[in-house]
Coordinates of N, CA, C and O in Angstrom, one line a residue:
M68 N 4.0 -39.9 -49.7 CA 2.6 -39.5 -49.6 C 2.0 -39.3 -50.9 O 2.6 -38.6 -51.7
S69 N 0.9 -39.7 -51.1 CA 0.1 -39.5 -52.4 C -1.0 -38.5 -52.1 O -1.6 -38.5 -51.0
I70 N -1.4 -37.8 -53.1 CA -2.5 -36.9 -53.1 C -3.3 -36.9 -54.4 O -2.6 -37.1 -55.4
T71 N -4.5 -36.8 -54.4 CA -5.2 -36.8 -55.6 C -5.1 -35.4 -56.3 O -4.8 -34.5 -55.6
Y72 N -5.4 -35.4 -57.6 CA -5.3 -34.1 -58.3 C -6.3 -33.1 -57.7 O -5.9 -31.9 -57.6
L73 N -7.5 -33.6 -57.4 CA -8.5 -32.7 -56.9 C -8.0 -32.1 -55.5 O -8.2 -30.9 -55.3
D74 N -7.5 -33.0 -54.7 CA -7.1 -32.5 -53.4 C -5.9 -31.4 -53.6 O -5.8 -30.5 -52.8
A75 N -5.0 -31.7 -54.5 CA -3.9 -30.8 -54.8 C -4.5 -29.4 -55.2 O -4.0 -28.4 -54.7
I76 N -5.5 -29.4 -56.1 CA -6.1 -28.2 -56.5 C -6.8 -27.5 -55.3 O -6.6 -26.2 -55.0
R77 N -7.5 -28.2 -54.4 CA -8.1 -27.6 -53.2 C -7.1 -27.0 -52.3 O -7.2 -25.9 -51.8
E78 N -6.0 -27.8 -52.1 CA -4.9 -27.3 -51.2 C -4.2 -26.1 -51.7 O -3.9 -25.1 -51.0
A79 N -4.0 -26.1 -53.1 CA -3.4 -24.9 -53.6 C -4.3 -23.6 -53.5 O -3.7 -22.5 -53.2
Q80 N -5.6 -23.8 -53.7 CA -6.5 -22.7 -53.5 C -6.6 -22.2 -52.0 O -6.5 -21.0 -51.8
E81 N -6.6 -23.2 -51.1 CA -6.6 -22.9 -49.8 C -5.4 -22.1 -49.3 O -5.4 -21.0 -48.7
K82 N -4.2 -22.5 -49.9 CA -3.0 -21.8 -49.6 C -3.0 -20.3 -50.1 O -2.6 -19.4 -49.4
A83 N -3.5 -20.2 -51.4 CA -3.6 -18.9 -52.0 C -4.5 -18.0 -51.2 O -4.1 -16.8 -51.0
L84 N -5.6 -18.5 -50.7 CA -6.5 -17.7 -49.9 C -5.9 -17.3 -48.6 O -6.1 -16.2 -48.1
A85 N -5.1 -18.2 -47.9 CA -4.6 -18.0 -46.6 C -3.4 -17.0 -46.7 O -3.2 -16.2 -45.9
E86 N -2.7 -17.0 -47.8 CA -1.5 -16.2 -48.0 C -1.7 -14.8 -48.6 O -0.9 -13.9 -48.3
D87 N -2.9 -14.5 -49.2 CA -3.1 -13.3 -49.9 C -4.5 -12.9 -49.7 O -5.4 -13.5 -50.3
E88 N -4.8 -11.9 -49.0 CA -6.2 -11.3 -48.8 C -6.8 -10.9 -50.0 O -8.1 -10.8 -50.1
R89 N -6.1 -10.6 -51.1 CA -6.7 -10.2 -52.4 C -7.3 -11.4 -53.2 O -8.1 -11.1 -54.1
V90 N -7.0 -12.6 -52.9 CA -7.4 -13.7 -53.5 C -8.9 -14.1 -53.1 O -9.2 -14.0 -51.9
F91 N -9.7 -14.4 -54.1 CA -11.1 -14.8 -53.8 C -11.5 -15.8 -54.9 O -10.9 -15.8 -56.1
I92 N -12.4 -16.7 -54.7 CA -12.9 -17.7 -55.6 C -14.3 -17.3 -55.9 O -15.2 -17.1 -55.1
Y93 N -14.6 -17.3 -57.3 CA -16.0 -17.0 -57.8 C -16.4 -18.0 -58.8 O -15.7 -18.3 -59.7
G94 N -17.6 -18.6 -58.5 CA -18.0 -19.5 -59.6 C -19.4 -20.1 -59.1 O -19.8 -19.9 -58.1
Q95 N -19.9 -20.9 -60.0 CA -21.2 -21.5 -59.8 C -21.1 -22.6 -58.7 O -20.3 -23.5 -59.0
D96 N -21.8 -22.5 -57.6 CA -21.9 -23.6 -56.6 C -20.6 -23.8 -55.9 O -20.3 -24.8 -55.4
V97 N -19.7 -22.8 -55.9 CA -18.3 -23.0 -55.2 C -18.5 -22.7 -53.7 O -17.6 -23.2 -53.0
G98 N -19.5 -22.1 -53.2 CA -19.6 -21.8 -51.8 C -20.0 -23.1 -51.0 O -19.3 -24.0 -50.8
A99 N -21.2 -23.1 -50.4 CA -21.7 -24.1 -49.5 C -21.6 -25.5 -50.2 O -21.3 -26.5 -49.6
F100 N -21.9 -25.6 -51.5 CA -21.9 -26.8 -52.2 C -20.5 -27.4 -52.4 O -20.2 -28.6 -52.5
G101 N -19.5 -26.5 -52.5 CA -18.1 -26.9 -52.6 C -17.7 -27.1 -54.0 O -16.6 -27.7 -54.2
G102 N -18.4 -26.7 -55.0 CA -18.0 -26.8 -56.4 C -18.5 -28.2 -57.0 O -18.8 -29.1 -56.3
A103 N -18.6 -28.1 -58.3 CA -19.2 -29.2 -59.0 C -18.4 -30.6 -58.7 O -18.9 -31.7 -58.7
F104 N -17.1 -30.4 -58.5 CA -16.2 -31.6 -58.3 C -15.6 -31.5 -57.0 O -14.6 -32.2 -56.6
K105 N -16.1 -30.6 -56.1 CA -15.7 -30.4 -54.7 C -14.3 -29.8 -54.6 O -13.6 -30.0 -53.5
A106 N -13.8 -29.1 -55.6 CA -12.5 -28.4 -55.5 C -12.5 -27.2 -54.5 O -11.4 -26.8 -54.1
T107 N -13.7 -26.8 -54.0 CA -13.7 -25.7 -53.1 C -14.4 -26.2 -51.7 O -14.8 -25.3 -51.0
K108 N -14.4 -27.5 -51.5 CA -15.1 -28.1 -50.4 C -14.5 -27.5 -49.1 O -13.3 -27.4 -48.9
N109 N -15.4 -27.0 -48.2 CA -15.1 -26.3 -46.9 C -14.4 -25.0 -47.0 O -14.1 -24.4 -45.9
L110 N -14.0 -24.5 -48.2 CA -13.2 -23.2 -48.3 C -14.1 -22.0 -47.9 O -13.6 -21.1 -47.4
A111 N -15.4 -22.1 -48.2 CA -16.3 -21.0 -47.9 C -16.4 -20.8 -46.4 O -16.5 -19.6 -45.9
Q112 N -16.4 -21.9 -45.7 CA -16.4 -21.8 -44.1 C -15.1 -21.3 -43.6 O -15.1 -20.5 -42.6
K113 N -14.0 -21.6 -44.2 CA -12.7 -21.2 -43.7 C -12.4 -19.7 -44.1 O -11.6 -19.0 -43.4
F114 N -13.0 -19.3 -45.3 CA -12.7 -17.9 -45.7 C -14.0 -17.2 -46.1 O -14.3 -17.0 -47.2
P115 N -14.8 -16.8 -45.1 CA -16.0 -16.2 -45.3 C -16.0 -15.0 -46.2 O -15.1 -14.2 -46.0
G116 N -16.9 -14.9 -47.1 CA -16.9 -13.8 -48.0 C -15.9 -13.8 -49.2 O -16.0 -12.8 -50.0
R117 N -15.1 -14.8 -49.2 CA -14.1 -14.9 -50.2 C -14.2 -16.1 -51.2 O -13.5 -16.3 -52.1
V118 N -15.2 -16.9 -50.9 CA -15.5 -18.1 -51.8 C -17.1 -17.8 -52.1 O -17.9 -18.1 -51.3
I119 N -17.3 -17.3 -53.3 CA -18.6 -16.6 -53.6 C -19.2 -17.3 -54.8 O -18.7 -17.5 -55.9
D120 N -20.5 -17.7 -54.6 CA -21.4 -18.3 -55.7 C -21.7 -17.2 -56.7 O -22.0 -16.1 -56.3
S121 N -21.6 -17.6 -57.9 CA -22.0 -16.7 -59.0 C -23.4 -17.0 -59.6 O -23.8 -18.1 -59.5
P122 N -23.9 -16.1 -60.4 CA -25.1 -16.5 -61.2 C -24.6 -17.3 -62.4 O -23.4 -17.4 -62.6
I123 N -25.6 -18.0 -63.0 CA -25.3 -18.8 -64.2 C -25.1 -17.9 -65.4 O -25.9 -17.6 -66.2
S124 N -23.9 -17.3 -65.4 CA -23.5 -16.4 -66.5 C -22.0 -16.3 -66.6 O -21.4 -15.5 -65.9
E125 N -21.4 -17.1 -67.4 CA -19.9 -17.1 -67.5 C -19.4 -15.8 -68.0 O -18.3 -15.3 -67.6
D126 N -20.1 -15.1 -68.9 CA -19.7 -13.8 -69.3 C -19.6 -12.8 -68.2 O -18.6 -12.1 -68.0
A127 N -20.6 -12.8 -67.3 CA -20.7 -11.9 -66.1 C -19.5 -12.3 -65.2 O -18.9 -11.4 -64.6
M128 N -19.3 -13.6 -65.0 CA -18.2 -14.0 -64.1 C -16.9 -13.5 -64.5 O -16.1 -13.0 -63.7
M129 N -16.6 -13.6 -65.8 CA -15.3 -13.1 -66.3 C -15.3 -11.6 -66.3 O -14.2 -11.0 -66.1
G130 N -16.4 -10.9 -66.6 CA -16.4 -9.5 -66.4 C -16.1 -9.0 -65.1 O -15.2 -8.1 -64.9
L131 N -16.6 -9.7 -64.1 CA -16.3 -9.3 -62.7 C -14.9 -9.6 -62.4 O -14.2 -8.7 -61.8
A132 N -14.3 -10.7 -62.9 CA -12.9 -11.0 -62.7 C -12.0 -10.0 -63.3 O -11.0 -9.6 -62.6
V133 N -12.3 -9.5 -64.5 CA -11.4 -8.4 -65.1 C -11.5 -7.2 -64.3 O -10.4 -6.6 -64.0
G134 N -12.7 -6.8 -63.9 CA -12.7 -5.6 -63.1 C -12.1 -5.7 -61.7 O -11.4 -4.8 -61.3
A135 N -12.2 -6.9 -61.1 CA -11.6 -7.1 -59.8 C -10.1 -7.1 -60.0 O -9.3 -6.6 -59.1
A136 N -9.5 -7.8 -61.0 CA -8.1 -7.9 -61.3 C -7.5 -6.5 -61.5 O -6.5 -6.1 -61.0
I137 N -8.2 -5.6 -62.3 CA -7.7 -4.3 -62.5 C -7.7 -3.5 -61.2 O -6.8 -2.6 -61.0
G138 N -8.6 -3.8 -60.3 CA -8.8 -3.1 -59.0 C -7.7 -3.6 -58.0 O -7.8 -3.3 -56.9
G139 N -6.9 -4.6 -58.4 CA -5.9 -5.1 -57.5 C -6.2 -6.5 -56.8 O -5.4 -7.0 -56.0
M140 N -7.4 -7.0 -57.1 CA -7.7 -8.3 -56.5 C -7.0 -9.5 -57.4 O -6.5 -9.2 -58.4
R141 N -7.1 -10.7 -56.9 CA -6.6 -11.9 -57.5 C -7.7 -13.0 -57.6 O -7.7 -13.9 -56.8
P142 N -8.6 -12.8 -58.5 CA -9.7 -13.8 -58.7 C -9.3 -15.1 -59.2 O -8.4 -15.2 -60.1
I143 N -9.9 -16.1 -58.7 CA -9.9 -17.5 -59.2 C -11.4 -17.8 -59.7 O -12.2 -17.9 -58.8
I144 N -11.5 -17.9 -60.9 CA -12.8 -18.2 -61.4 C -12.9 -19.6 -61.8 O -12.1 -20.3 -62.3
E145 N -14.0 -20.4 -61.2 CA -14.3 -21.7 -61.5 C -15.5 -21.8 -62.3 O -16.6 -21.5 -61.8
M146 N -15.4 -22.2 -63.6 CA -16.6 -22.6 -64.4 C -16.8 -24.0 -64.3 O -15.9 -24.9 -64.0
Q147 N -18.1 -24.4 -64.1 CA -18.4 -25.8 -63.9 C -17.7 -26.7 -64.9 O -17.2 -27.9 -64.6
F148 N -17.7 -26.4 -66.2 CA -17.1 -27.3 -67.2 C -16.5 -26.4 -68.3 O -17.0 -25.2 -68.5
A149 N -15.4 -26.8 -68.9 CA -14.7 -25.9 -69.9 C -15.6 -25.6 -71.1 O -15.6 -24.4 -71.5
D150 N -16.6 -26.4 -71.4 CA -17.6 -26.1 -72.4 C -18.2 -24.8 -72.2 O -18.5 -24.0 -73.2
F151 N -18.6 -24.5 -71.0 CA -19.3 -23.3 -70.7 C -18.5 -22.0 -70.8 O -19.0 -20.9 -70.8
S152 N -17.2 -22.1 -70.9 CA -16.3 -21.0 -71.0 C -16.6 -20.2 -72.3 O -16.2 -18.9 -72.3
T153 N -17.0 -20.8 -73.3 CA -17.2 -20.1 -74.6 C -18.0 -18.9 -74.4 O -17.9 -17.9 -75.2
T154 N -19.1 -18.9 -73.6 CA -19.9 -17.7 -73.5 C -19.2 -16.6 -72.7 O -19.7 -15.5 -72.8
G155 N -18.0 -16.9 -72.1 CA -17.2 -15.8 -71.5 C -16.0 -15.5 -72.4 O -15.2 -14.7 -71.9
F156 N -15.9 -16.0 -73.5 CA -14.7 -15.7 -74.4 C -14.5 -14.3 -74.7 O -13.3 -13.8 -74.8
N157 N -15.5 -13.5 -74.8 CA -15.3 -12.1 -75.1 C -14.5 -11.5 -74.0 O -13.4 -10.8 -74.3
Q158 N -14.7 -11.7 -72.7 CA -14.0 -11.2 -71.6 C -12.7 -11.8 -71.5 O -11.7 -11.1 -71.3
I159 N -12.6 -13.1 -71.7 CA -11.3 -13.8 -71.6 C -10.4 -13.4 -72.8 O -9.2 -13.0 -72.5
V160 N -10.8 -13.4 -74.0 CA -10.0 -13.2 -75.1 C -9.7 -11.7 -75.4 O -8.6 -11.3 -75.7
N161 N -10.8 -10.9 -75.4 CA -10.7 -9.5 -75.9 C -10.4 -8.5 -74.6 O -10.0 -7.4 -74.9
Q162 N -10.5 -9.0 -73.4 CA -10.3 -8.1 -72.3 C -9.1 -8.6 -71.4 O -8.1 -8.0 -71.4
A163 N -9.3 -9.7 -70.7 CA -8.3 -10.2 -69.9 C -6.9 -10.5 -70.5 O -5.9 -10.1 -70.1
A164 N -7.0 -11.2 -71.6 CA -5.8 -11.6 -72.3 C -5.0 -10.4 -72.9 O -3.8 -10.5 -73.1
T165 N -5.7 -9.4 -73.3 CA -5.0 -8.3 -74.0 C -4.8 -7.0 -73.2 O -4.1 -6.1 -73.6
L166 N -5.4 -7.0 -72.0 CA -5.4 -5.7 -71.2 C -4.0 -5.1 -71.0 O -3.8 -4.0 -71.3
H167 N -3.1 -6.0 -70.6 CA -1.8 -5.5 -70.2 C -1.0 -4.9 -71.5 O -0.5 -3.9 -71.5
W168 N -1.3 -5.6 -72.7 CA -0.6 -5.2 -73.9 C -1.2 -3.9 -74.5 O -0.5 -3.2 -75.1
R169 N -2.5 -3.6 -74.2 CA -3.2 -2.5 -74.6 C -3.0 -1.3 -73.6 O -3.0 -0.1 -74.1
T170 N -2.8 -1.5 -72.4 CA -2.9 -0.5 -71.4 C -1.7 -0.4 -70.4 O -1.6 0.5 -69.6
T171 N -0.9 -1.5 -70.3 CA 0.1 -1.7 -69.3 C -0.5 -2.0 -68.0 O 0.3 -2.1 -67.0
V172 N -1.7 -2.2 -67.8 CA -2.4 -2.6 -66.6 C -2.4 -4.1 -66.5 O -3.0 -4.7 -67.4
P173 N -1.9 -4.7 -65.5 CA -1.9 -6.1 -65.4 C -3.3 -6.6 -65.1 O -4.2 -5.9 -64.5
C174 N -3.6 -7.9 -65.5 CA -4.9 -8.5 -65.3 C -4.7 -9.9 -64.9 O -5.0 -10.8 -65.5
P175 N -4.2 -10.1 -63.5 CA -4.0 -11.4 -63.1 C -5.2 -12.2 -62.6 O -5.8 -11.9 -61.6
I176 N -5.6 -13.2 -63.5 CA -6.8 -13.9 -63.3 C -6.4 -15.4 -63.5 O -5.7 -15.7 -64.3
T177 N -7.0 -16.3 -62.6 CA -6.9 -17.7 -62.7 C -8.3 -18.2 -63.1 O -9.3 -17.9 -62.4
V178 N -8.4 -18.9 -64.2 CA -9.6 -19.4 -64.6 C -9.5 -20.9 -64.6 O -8.7 -21.5 -65.4
R179 N -10.3 -21.6 -63.8 CA -10.4 -23.1 -63.7 C -11.4 -23.6 -64.7 O -12.6 -23.3 -64.5
L180 N -11.0 -24.5 -65.6 CA -12.0 -25.0 -66.5 C -11.9 -26.6 -66.5 O -11.3 -27.3 -67.3
P181 N -12.7 -27.2 -65.6 CA -12.7 -28.7 -65.6 C -13.2 -29.2 -66.9 O -14.1 -28.7 -67.5
C182 N -12.6 -30.3 -67.3 CA -13.0 -30.9 -68.6 C -13.3 -32.4 -68.3 O -12.5 -33.1 -67.7
G183 N -14.5 -32.9 -68.9 CA -14.7 -34.3 -68.7 C -15.4 -34.5 -67.4 O -16.1 -33.7 -66.9
G184 N -15.1 -35.6 -66.7 CA -15.6 -35.9 -65.4 C -16.8 -36.7 -65.2 O -17.0 -37.4 -64.3
L185 N -17.7 -36.7 -66.2 CA -18.9 -37.4 -66.1 C -19.1 -38.3 -67.5 O -19.4 -37.7 -68.4
P186 N -18.8 -39.6 -67.3 CA -18.8 -40.4 -68.6 C -20.2 -40.4 -69.4 O -20.1 -40.4 -70.6
A187 N -21.3 -40.2 -68.7 CA -22.5 -40.2 -69.5 C -22.8 -38.9 -70.3 O -23.6 -38.9 -71.1
A188 N -22.0 -37.9 -70.0 CA -22.2 -36.6 -70.6 C -21.1 -36.2 -71.5 O -20.9 -35.0 -71.8
V189 N -20.3 -37.1 -71.9 CA -19.1 -36.8 -72.7 C -19.3 -36.0 -73.9 O -18.5 -35.2 -74.2
H190 N -20.4 -36.1 -74.5 CA -20.7 -35.4 -75.8 C -21.1 -33.9 -75.5 O -21.0 -33.0 -76.4
F191 N -21.3 -33.6 -74.3 CA -21.8 -32.2 -73.9 C -20.8 -31.5 -73.1 O -20.8 -30.3 -73.1
I192 N -20.0 -32.2 -72.3 CA -19.1 -31.4 -71.4 C -17.6 -31.9 -71.4 O -16.9 -31.9 -70.4
A193 N -17.2 -32.3 -72.6 CA -15.8 -32.8 -72.6 C -14.9 -32.1 -73.5 O -13.8 -32.5 -73.7
K194 N -15.3 -30.9 -73.9 CA -14.4 -30.1 -74.8 C -13.3 -29.5 -74.0 O -13.4 -29.1 -72.9
A195 N -12.1 -29.6 -74.5 CA -10.9 -29.0 -73.8 C -10.3 -27.8 -74.7 O -10.1 -28.1 -75.9
W196 N -10.2 -26.7 -74.2 CA -9.7 -25.5 -74.9 C -8.3 -25.2 -74.8 O -7.9 -24.1 -75.1
R197 N -7.5 -26.2 -74.3 CA -6.1 -25.9 -74.1 C -5.3 -25.4 -75.4 O -4.6 -24.4 -75.3
R198 N -5.5 -26.0 -76.5 CA -4.9 -25.6 -77.7 C -5.3 -24.2 -78.1 O -4.5 -23.4 -78.5
F199 N -6.6 -23.9 -77.9 CA -7.1 -22.5 -78.3 C -6.5 -21.5 -77.4 O -6.0 -20.5 -77.9
T200 N -6.4 -21.8 -76.1 CA -5.9 -20.7 -75.2 C -4.4 -20.4 -75.4 O -3.9 -19.4 -75.1
R201 N -3.7 -21.5 -75.9 CA -2.2 -21.3 -76.1 C -1.9 -20.2 -77.2 O -0.8 -19.7 -77.2
I202 N -2.8 -20.0 -78.1 CA -2.6 -19.0 -79.2 C -3.1 -17.6 -78.9 O -2.9 -16.7 -79.6
I203 N -3.8 -17.4 -77.7 CA -4.2 -16.1 -77.3 C -3.1 -15.4 -76.6 O -2.7 -15.8 -75.5
L204 N -2.8 -14.3 -77.2 CA -1.7 -13.4 -76.6 C -2.1 -13.1 -75.1 O -3.2 -12.6 -74.9
G205 N -1.2 -13.4 -74.1 CA -1.5 -13.0 -72.8 C -2.3 -14.0 -72.0 O -2.5 -13.8 -70.8
S206 N -2.8 -15.0 -72.6 CA -3.7 -15.9 -71.8 C -3.0 -17.0 -71.0 O -3.5 -17.6 -70.1
L207 N -1.7 -17.1 -71.1 CA -0.9 -18.0 -70.3 C 0.1 -17.3 -69.4 O 0.5 -16.2 -69.6

């Protein structure tokens, strides 16, 4: 049986939502639209109130995720493109990645950062931050 990478992501998220009431997905257009690449297609209907559209503010998205994780939730944050994550780096780098080491409070967050995907926009949305995140204490 073969499965596409995108279908595997969708299935993994669906499984996480089904198995743990604390899991929710938060991001731009993840609800009724199903995400920029359809990684959340139909999940909002299957899990009402747990696949939530966010405002266009990556910093606010990550701030909400940190607070929710501290409160015991398990957020999955989907940013439309990896490039947009830089506006949320304060929350990712200075809060989420270091919280446990500063306070012993866990901060379990999954952040999805799609990279590339649209050939005509390669100069604007093709940055990949994998190397950068590997050097941030606690980000992996």
